[in-house]
Amino acid sequence: MHNKIENILAQLNSVLLGKEQQTQLALVCLLADGHLLIEDLPGMGKTTLASMLAKTLGLDYQRVQFTSDMLPADILGVSIFDSAKQQFRFHQGPIFSQVLLADEINRASPKTQSALLEAMEEKQISVDGNTYPLPSPFFVIATQNPTDQAGTFPLPESQLDRFMMRIELGFPARDAEMAMLKSANSALNINAVIDLSALQEMQQAVKKVATNDALLHYILSLVDESRYSGMAMSPLSPRCSKTILQASKAMAFINQRSYVIPEDVQAVFSAVTEHRLQGINYEKQGNGVLSNALLKRVDPLNL
Amino acid sequence: MKAYLNRLNLTLIIVTYSVIVIVLLPQLSSYIVFIGITCAAWRIGHFIGRVALLSPLLLGLFAVAMSALTVSIIYSQGLFTLLLHLVFLGFSLKFLELRTRRDVYFFINTGFILTALFFIFNTSIGSALIASLLLLLLLATLLSLHVQQLYKKAFIKLLFKSCLISLPLASLLFVVIPRLPSLWKMPLQKQATTGLSDSVSPGGIAKLSRSSALAFRATFKDKVVPENERYWRAMTLDNFDGTTWSQSDQKKQQESLAKRGAGLSFYPTQKGNKVEYELIIEPHYNYWVPVLDYALTPSGLVSLSDYSLRSEQPIVTRKAFSIEQMDSVNTKKLTPVQIRQLTQLPTLNSAVENPQTEQWITDNLRKGHSKEQILRLLLARFSMHFTYTLKPPLLGKSQVDDFLFTTQAGFCVHYASSYLYVARRLGFPARMVTGYLGGEWQASEGFFTVRQYDAHAWVEIWSDGGWQRVDPTSFVAPERVESGLEASLTNSNEFLADELFSLQKWQSVELLNALRVRLAQMDYLWARYVVNFDNGKQLRLLQYWLAKFPWLNITYTVFLLMAAIFSALLLMIFKPWQRKKIALEDKLYLSLQSHFTQQGYPRQMGQSISDYCALLSVQKPSSAALLGNFAQRYNAIKYQPSLSETERKKMLRQLQLLIKQLIKI
């Protein structure tokens, strides 16, 4: 099983050069059954990473380019009167796929953004009083531009909270960019490394990763510090502590360990919490400021 | 961790500081009070946001300069005053630089020391109340540092509750802690503002008579001396220079010997009635102890040949003495030297200075009156023509003449002085005695209070082989001897004219009088049982308690009690039962950390063991494998829930082996 993980990571890294940490986090997010938000300037490889993830994991995906005039029906689907059968028929929108690639999600109006809320949490949608289940697994991989760019609607906190992780790619290293330019004509022969059953197997294995009280105390101390130290504008919720645990388990799994250690928590902590801690104001501070401060204030060695 | 001060802290600190300045005001020189007020003003300015605090460097320089200035100014006033001023200076400057909790701890501890110093100067129950208020303020400040979130009511409740809880311990410590001898000498510069001075010129006692300040209190054991016998003797004056009565050199020499402990001692050799009483004397910064005739010498005091007592140390705090007295003493014949001193007059050779008196004496002698008769005639003159007043007209150069023939008004010193002059002129050995007369009876508590307005001067004449007391003033206004100064003044406005607010003045208002009496009683009890709780009394109390347990030894008991109290305090502070047990793997990890911290690679807060070991591996590449193993095993022991006990023990052993190797690096 771990061979496959290495293969997945190798394939991802062969396309997205020099971004091992980000690809690892992205994989962790999907293994932990969470939605992923990738944020950066245009042209940094956000969409590449998102589409590659879907392809590598052998999932069928649909890509939606979000715009400001988009309506919820454009994503969810629409009921159209079928004159032959004399009734309305529901035409499924792009959301009915295993991976929804929501490109530039913050260009859509809040109304459209909120259409994703139910889908992401309940894995189902309701249209015209009918509820339709979404395929399983269901992931949303969204990309967004920094909110200070023109024509953006910042994601509200409730929407941000639906994403397990938010990662930033950042500029590549000089060597990596050089390598990228040399192989400019790469024909992107991306194959599915695993199939759906293997992915589900892995997700089950992640759930079985063990934790003990010492580790849970560490997570709780981190969460407490965000609540009672007065540092963070929006403290971490219980849902967030659950999410931290899930992500840490997936990280432990990727690191080939059957139990979680504080290092796993630290590895995922920034990606999981920073967007929740900063809330809607997150562009105003540098990346990872609050979460790293929290990590520095809470010692894993709790005597 | 730096904790900053909030508004409540600062308000309390400023209030505390101001109260301490006000309370210590009488003891401080004006320049240091000025510094104190400047500091307070600066701080308040900072509090309302007008000025910045001084930088530490500037403040340090300022402190050094101020200390030097203080030393140079106060140095001549003795070590103790210097100490007080320096402590106060430090207190004031600390007040200026309060920023963190640690500063406030310093501030409060200094405040406690200053409160203790305040007790050296003031021992009355009123000042004890003031000091309690001060302590309460200091404790409130301390408390406000630790409970930031409490509301006013809860805060005050907690404050009083904790004070009440610690009260029994404080009382126990008061009883048990040994009294150390004083480490410094008390300042003697304090001028004898109240009390008798060692020289008297008519006019000197008038001021004293008006002060209702307490002089001393007396408790009689069983028999009370009748009022007309209550002449409290303090000093005898036997030298007259025409205007002033003072002690002769002979007398001074005797007294200076007595102050060094070489005075006489009288012991009960005489049969007769013995009267015992206890004196509690207010500080008068002098050596005399007022006693009735004829006091035996108690321990700690010495006697002079004139039956007065002297303390070896000046009385600077409230002191209690137990006195025994006899009704009569054996007397020795006067020596020629003594007779010469006791009949000394400045105008013995030329009688020009008081010609009228000379004339009057000669006339009477010519009429065939005996010397004793002439003295009696003088007293008769007093009772017929003379008036008693606290505001006598000024006397000219011929004092005796002026008083006897011109003004004919005065108070005790005038009468005593002129009577003495005539007696000595006639050849009787005579001397002036100063002290106190009478006293006010506090019925419910059974003691006399003698106040400064009871100060008195009378005459002793040597005749029939003994000293006879003559009180010329009593011939003028007999009421004065019977019922105190108050009754003898016909013009009541004169009495206590200076003290508008003295409770003494309102004796006719029943409620106020009751209040006054009650206050006096409380102050007396305070002085008797608290202020004068010295080593002797402590020993007696402990012996009394321990008599019930004969197998207990006082020293060991005190020692054990103190040890118990302090160990309880230590336990309360360190709370060993709350200490967590540290697991073996954590101990090993800690020892690894301390080892590499010494080498200059401390672990950062929040850094995980893997990161730390990775960091160390960069520094010590040769032991990277060991470090990696250590981190991995530690994590497995600490975080792997499925670890079996045998595996766990095995891993711990490996961890121990690893640490042994690592520590050698």
Short mmCIF file of N, CA and C in Angstrom, two decimals, chain B residues 362-462:
data_model
loop_
_atom_site.label_atom_id
_atom_site.label_comp_id
_atom_site.label_asym_id
_atom_site.label_seq_id
_atom_site.Cartn_x
_atom_site.Cartn_y
_atom_site.Cartn_z
N THR B 362 14.60 91.59 106.45
CA THR B 362 15.25 92.30 107.55
C THR B 362 14.22 92.89 108.50
N ASP B 363 13.18 93.47 107.90
CA ASP B 363 12.12 94.06 108.73
C ASP B 363 11.53 93.02 109.66
N ASN B 364 11.21 91.88 109.11
CA ASN B 364 10.59 90.83 109.91
C ASN B 364 11.53 90.31 110.98
N LEU B 365 12.80 90.16 110.59
CA LEU B 365 13.78 89.70 111.59
C LEU B 365 13.87 90.71 112.72
N ARG B 366 13.80 91.98 112.32
CA ARG B 366 13.91 93.03 113.33
C ARG B 366 12.71 93.00 114.26
N LYS B 367 11.55 92.63 113.70
CA LYS B 367 10.35 92.53 114.53
C LYS B 367 10.43 91.38 115.51
N GLY B 368 11.45 90.50 115.39
CA GLY B 368 11.64 89.42 116.34
C GLY B 368 11.03 88.11 115.90
N HIS B 369 10.59 88.02 114.63
CA HIS B 369 10.06 86.76 114.14
C HIS B 369 11.18 85.77 113.95
N SER B 370 10.90 84.51 114.23
CA SER B 370 11.90 83.48 113.96
C SER B 370 11.91 83.20 112.45
N LYS B 371 12.95 82.46 112.02
CA LYS B 371 13.05 82.19 110.58
C LYS B 371 11.86 81.38 110.09
N GLU B 372 11.44 80.39 110.88
CA GLU B 372 10.29 79.59 110.47
C GLU B 372 9.05 80.46 110.38
N GLN B 373 8.93 81.38 111.29
CA GLN B 373 7.75 82.27 111.26
C GLN B 373 7.74 83.12 110.00
N ILE B 374 8.93 83.55 109.60
CA ILE B 374 8.98 84.38 108.38
C ILE B 374 8.48 83.60 107.17
N LEU B 375 8.91 82.30 107.10
CA LEU B 375 8.44 81.48 105.99
C LEU B 375 6.93 81.34 106.03
N ARG B 376 6.40 81.15 107.24
CA ARG B 376 4.95 81.02 107.37
C ARG B 376 4.24 82.32 106.97
N LEU B 377 4.87 83.46 107.34
CA LEU B 377 4.32 84.76 106.94
C LEU B 377 4.24 84.87 105.42
N LEU B 378 5.31 84.37 104.77
CA LEU B 378 5.33 84.42 103.31
C LEU B 378 4.17 83.64 102.72
N LEU B 379 3.96 82.42 103.27
CA LEU B 379 2.86 81.60 102.77
C LEU B 379 1.52 82.29 103.01
N ALA B 380 1.42 82.97 104.15
CA ALA B 380 0.18 83.70 104.45
C ALA B 380 -0.03 84.81 103.43
N ARG B 381 1.06 85.49 103.07
CA ARG B 381 0.95 86.52 102.03
C ARG B 381 0.40 85.91 100.74
N PHE B 382 0.95 84.75 100.41
CA PHE B 382 0.49 84.06 99.19
C PHE B 382 -1.01 83.87 99.23
N SER B 383 -1.50 83.37 100.36
CA SER B 383 -2.93 83.02 100.41
C SER B 383 -3.80 84.27 100.41
N MET B 384 -3.25 85.37 100.83
CA MET B 384 -4.08 86.56 100.91
C MET B 384 -4.13 87.34 99.59
N HIS B 385 -2.96 87.67 99.04
CA HIS B 385 -2.97 88.63 97.93
C HIS B 385 -2.78 88.01 96.57
N PHE B 386 -2.19 86.84 96.52
CA PHE B 386 -1.68 86.37 95.22
C PHE B 386 -2.75 85.63 94.43
N THR B 387 -2.61 85.75 93.11
CA THR B 387 -3.54 85.01 92.25
C THR B 387 -2.74 84.00 91.42
N TYR B 388 -3.47 82.95 91.03
CA TYR B 388 -2.84 81.91 90.22
C TYR B 388 -3.26 82.11 88.78
N THR B 389 -2.29 82.24 87.92
CA THR B 389 -2.65 82.41 86.49
C THR B 389 -1.62 81.71 85.62
N LEU B 390 -2.09 81.25 84.49
CA LEU B 390 -1.18 80.61 83.54
C LEU B 390 -0.52 81.62 82.62
N LYS B 391 -1.09 82.84 82.64
CA LYS B 391 -0.50 83.86 81.79
C LYS B 391 -0.02 85.00 82.67
N PRO B 392 1.07 84.76 83.39
CA PRO B 392 1.55 85.80 84.31
C PRO B 392 2.18 86.94 83.53
N PRO B 393 2.16 88.13 84.14
CA PRO B 393 2.87 89.25 83.51
C PRO B 393 4.36 88.97 83.51
N LEU B 394 5.06 89.58 82.57
CA LEU B 394 6.50 89.36 82.51
C LEU B 394 7.19 89.95 83.73
N LEU B 395 8.24 89.25 84.14
CA LEU B 395 8.99 89.71 85.31
C LEU B 395 10.24 90.44 84.84
N GLY B 396 10.64 91.42 85.60
CA GLY B 396 11.82 92.20 85.24
C GLY B 396 13.10 91.52 85.69
N LYS B 397 14.15 92.32 85.87
CA LYS B 397 15.44 91.76 86.22
C LYS B 397 15.42 91.23 87.66
N SER B 398 14.79 91.95 88.53
CA SER B 398 14.68 91.47 89.91
C SER B 398 13.45 90.58 90.02
N GLN B 399 13.63 89.34 89.67
CA GLN B 399 12.49 88.44 89.54
C GLN B 399 11.68 88.31 90.81
N VAL B 400 12.40 88.06 91.92
CA VAL B 400 11.70 87.76 93.16
C VAL B 400 10.96 89.00 93.65
N ASP B 401 11.65 90.13 93.56
CA ASP B 401 10.99 91.38 93.96
C ASP B 401 9.75 91.63 93.13
N ASP B 402 9.91 91.52 91.82
CA ASP B 402 8.80 91.79 90.93
C ASP B 402 7.60 90.92 91.27
N PHE B 403 7.88 89.63 91.48
CA PHE B 403 6.77 88.72 91.74
C PHE B 403 6.14 88.99 93.09
N LEU B 404 6.97 89.15 94.13
CA LEU B 404 6.43 89.26 95.50
C LEU B 404 5.75 90.61 95.74
N PHE B 405 6.25 91.65 95.08
CA PHE B 405 5.73 92.97 95.46
C PHE B 405 5.02 93.69 94.33
N THR B 406 5.21 93.28 93.10
CA THR B 406 4.58 94.02 92.00
C THR B 406 3.44 93.23 91.35
N THR B 407 3.80 92.13 90.68
CA THR B 407 2.77 91.43 89.91
C THR B 407 1.87 90.60 90.79
N GLN B 408 2.44 89.85 91.69
CA GLN B 408 1.70 89.00 92.63
C GLN B 408 0.77 88.02 91.92
N ALA B 409 1.18 87.63 90.74
CA ALA B 409 0.39 86.62 90.01
C ALA B 409 1.35 85.69 89.29
N GLY B 410 1.03 84.41 89.27
CA GLY B 410 1.92 83.46 88.60
C GLY B 410 1.46 82.05 88.81
N PHE B 411 2.30 81.10 88.43
CA PHE B 411 1.94 79.70 88.65
C PHE B 411 3.02 79.02 89.46
N CYS B 412 2.96 77.73 89.55
CA CYS B 412 3.74 77.00 90.54
C CYS B 412 5.20 77.40 90.58
N VAL B 413 5.81 77.60 89.42
CA VAL B 413 7.24 77.88 89.41
C VAL B 413 7.54 79.22 90.08
N HIS B 414 6.66 80.20 89.84
CA HIS B 414 6.86 81.49 90.48
C HIS B 414 6.84 81.37 91.99
N TYR B 415 5.84 80.64 92.47
CA TYR B 415 5.73 80.51 93.94
C TYR B 415 6.89 79.73 94.51
N ALA B 416 7.20 78.60 93.82
CA ALA B 416 8.29 77.77 94.35
C ALA B 416 9.60 78.55 94.32
N SER B 417 9.82 79.25 93.24
CA SER B 417 11.07 79.95 93.08
C SER B 417 11.25 81.03 94.15
N SER B 418 10.21 81.84 94.37
CA SER B 418 10.36 82.92 95.34
C SER B 418 10.42 82.37 96.77
N TYR B 419 9.65 81.33 97.03
CA TYR B 419 9.71 80.73 98.36
C TYR B 419 11.10 80.19 98.64
N LEU B 420 11.67 79.50 97.62
CA LEU B 420 13.01 78.96 97.76
C LEU B 420 14.01 80.07 98.03
N TYR B 421 13.81 81.17 97.31
CA TYR B 421 14.76 82.27 97.45
C TYR B 421 14.76 82.76 98.90
N VAL B 422 13.57 82.95 99.43
CA VAL B 422 13.48 83.45 100.80
C VAL B 422 14.04 82.43 101.79
N ALA B 423 13.71 81.14 101.54
CA ALA B 423 14.18 80.10 102.47
C ALA B 423 15.70 80.05 102.48
N ARG B 424 16.29 80.08 101.29
CA ARG B 424 17.74 80.01 101.22
C ARG B 424 18.35 81.29 101.82
N ARG B 425 17.65 82.39 101.60
CA ARG B 425 18.14 83.67 102.15
C ARG B 425 18.21 83.58 103.67
N LEU B 426 17.25 82.85 104.25
CA LEU B 426 17.22 82.69 105.69
C LEU B 426 18.16 81.59 106.17
N GLY B 427 18.79 80.86 105.20
CA GLY B 427 19.78 79.87 105.59
C GLY B 427 19.27 78.45 105.64
N PHE B 428 18.06 78.21 105.21
CA PHE B 428 17.59 76.82 105.17
C PHE B 428 18.14 76.14 103.92
N PRO B 429 18.69 74.93 104.03
CA PRO B 429 18.98 74.16 102.82
C PRO B 429 17.65 73.79 102.15
N ALA B 430 17.53 74.12 100.89
CA ALA B 430 16.24 73.90 100.21
C ALA B 430 16.49 73.63 98.73
N ARG B 431 15.53 72.96 98.12
CA ARG B 431 15.67 72.67 96.68
C ARG B 431 14.30 72.64 96.03
N MET B 432 14.33 72.82 94.72
CA MET B 432 13.08 72.78 93.97
C MET B 432 12.91 71.39 93.39
N VAL B 433 11.69 70.86 93.48
CA VAL B 433 11.40 69.55 92.89
C VAL B 433 10.42 69.78 91.76
N THR B 434 10.72 69.21 90.59
CA THR B 434 9.74 69.28 89.50
C THR B 434 9.21 67.88 89.24
N GLY B 435 7.99 67.84 88.76
CA GLY B 435 7.35 66.54 88.53
C GLY B 435 5.92 66.76 88.18
N TYR B 436 5.08 65.84 88.59
CA TYR B 436 3.66 65.94 88.28
C TYR B 436 2.85 65.83 89.56
N LEU B 437 1.68 66.42 89.53
CA LEU B 437 0.84 66.40 90.71
C LEU B 437 -0.50 65.78 90.35
N GLY B 438 -0.90 64.86 91.19
CA GLY B 438 -2.26 64.32 91.05
C GLY B 438 -2.39 63.31 89.93
N GLY B 439 -3.39 63.49 89.10
CA GLY B 439 -3.70 62.53 88.04
C GLY B 439 -5.18 62.28 88.03
N GLU B 440 -5.66 61.80 86.91
CA GLU B 440 -7.10 61.59 86.75
C GLU B 440 -7.41 60.12 86.95
N TRP B 441 -8.40 59.86 87.74
CA TRP B 441 -8.73 58.48 88.07
C TRP B 441 -9.64 57.89 87.00
N GLN B 442 -9.21 56.80 86.37
CA GLN B 442 -10.06 56.10 85.41
C GLN B 442 -10.73 54.97 86.17
N ALA B 443 -11.95 55.25 86.60
CA ALA B 443 -12.57 54.37 87.59
C ALA B 443 -12.71 52.94 87.08
N SER B 444 -13.20 52.79 85.86
CA SER B 444 -13.55 51.44 85.44
C SER B 444 -12.33 50.56 85.22
N GLU B 445 -11.20 51.17 84.88
CA GLU B 445 -10.03 50.35 84.64
C GLU B 445 -9.07 50.35 85.81
N GLY B 446 -9.26 51.27 86.74
CA GLY B 446 -8.44 51.28 87.92
C GLY B 446 -7.04 51.82 87.71
N PHE B 447 -6.89 52.85 86.91
CA PHE B 447 -5.57 53.46 86.83
C PHE B 447 -5.69 54.96 86.77
N PHE B 448 -4.57 55.64 87.07
CA PHE B 448 -4.52 57.08 86.99
C PHE B 448 -3.88 57.49 85.69
N THR B 449 -4.42 58.50 85.04
CA THR B 449 -3.69 59.08 83.93
C THR B 449 -3.18 60.43 84.38
N VAL B 450 -1.90 60.63 84.12
CA VAL B 450 -1.29 61.91 84.45
C VAL B 450 -0.90 62.54 83.14
N ARG B 451 -1.37 63.75 82.95
CA ARG B 451 -1.14 64.42 81.68
C ARG B 451 -0.12 65.54 81.85
N GLN B 452 0.30 66.08 80.73
CA GLN B 452 1.35 67.10 80.81
C GLN B 452 0.88 68.32 81.58
N TYR B 453 -0.41 68.63 81.60
CA TYR B 453 -0.85 69.81 82.34
C TYR B 453 -0.83 69.57 83.84
N ASP B 454 -0.55 68.35 84.25
CA ASP B 454 -0.37 68.08 85.67
C ASP B 454 1.06 68.38 86.13
N ALA B 455 1.90 68.86 85.24
CA ALA B 455 3.28 69.17 85.63
C ALA B 455 3.26 70.22 86.74
N HIS B 456 4.21 70.09 87.64
CA HIS B 456 4.17 70.92 88.85
C HIS B 456 5.58 71.13 89.37
N ALA B 457 5.75 72.16 90.17
CA ALA B 457 7.04 72.38 90.84
C ALA B 457 6.75 72.72 92.30
N TRP B 458 7.50 72.11 93.19
CA TRP B 458 7.32 72.41 94.60
C TRP B 458 8.67 72.47 95.29
N VAL B 459 8.67 72.64 96.61
CA VAL B 459 9.91 72.94 97.34
C VAL B 459 10.12 71.90 98.43
N GLU B 460 11.36 71.53 98.66
CA GLU B 460 11.68 70.71 99.82
C GLU B 460 12.68 71.47 100.69
N ILE B 461 12.38 71.47 101.98
CA ILE B 461 13.25 72.19 102.92
C ILE B 461 13.82 71.22 103.93
N TRP B 462 15.10 71.35 104.21
CA TRP B 462 15.74 70.45 105.17
C TRP B 462 15.51 71.01 106.56
#
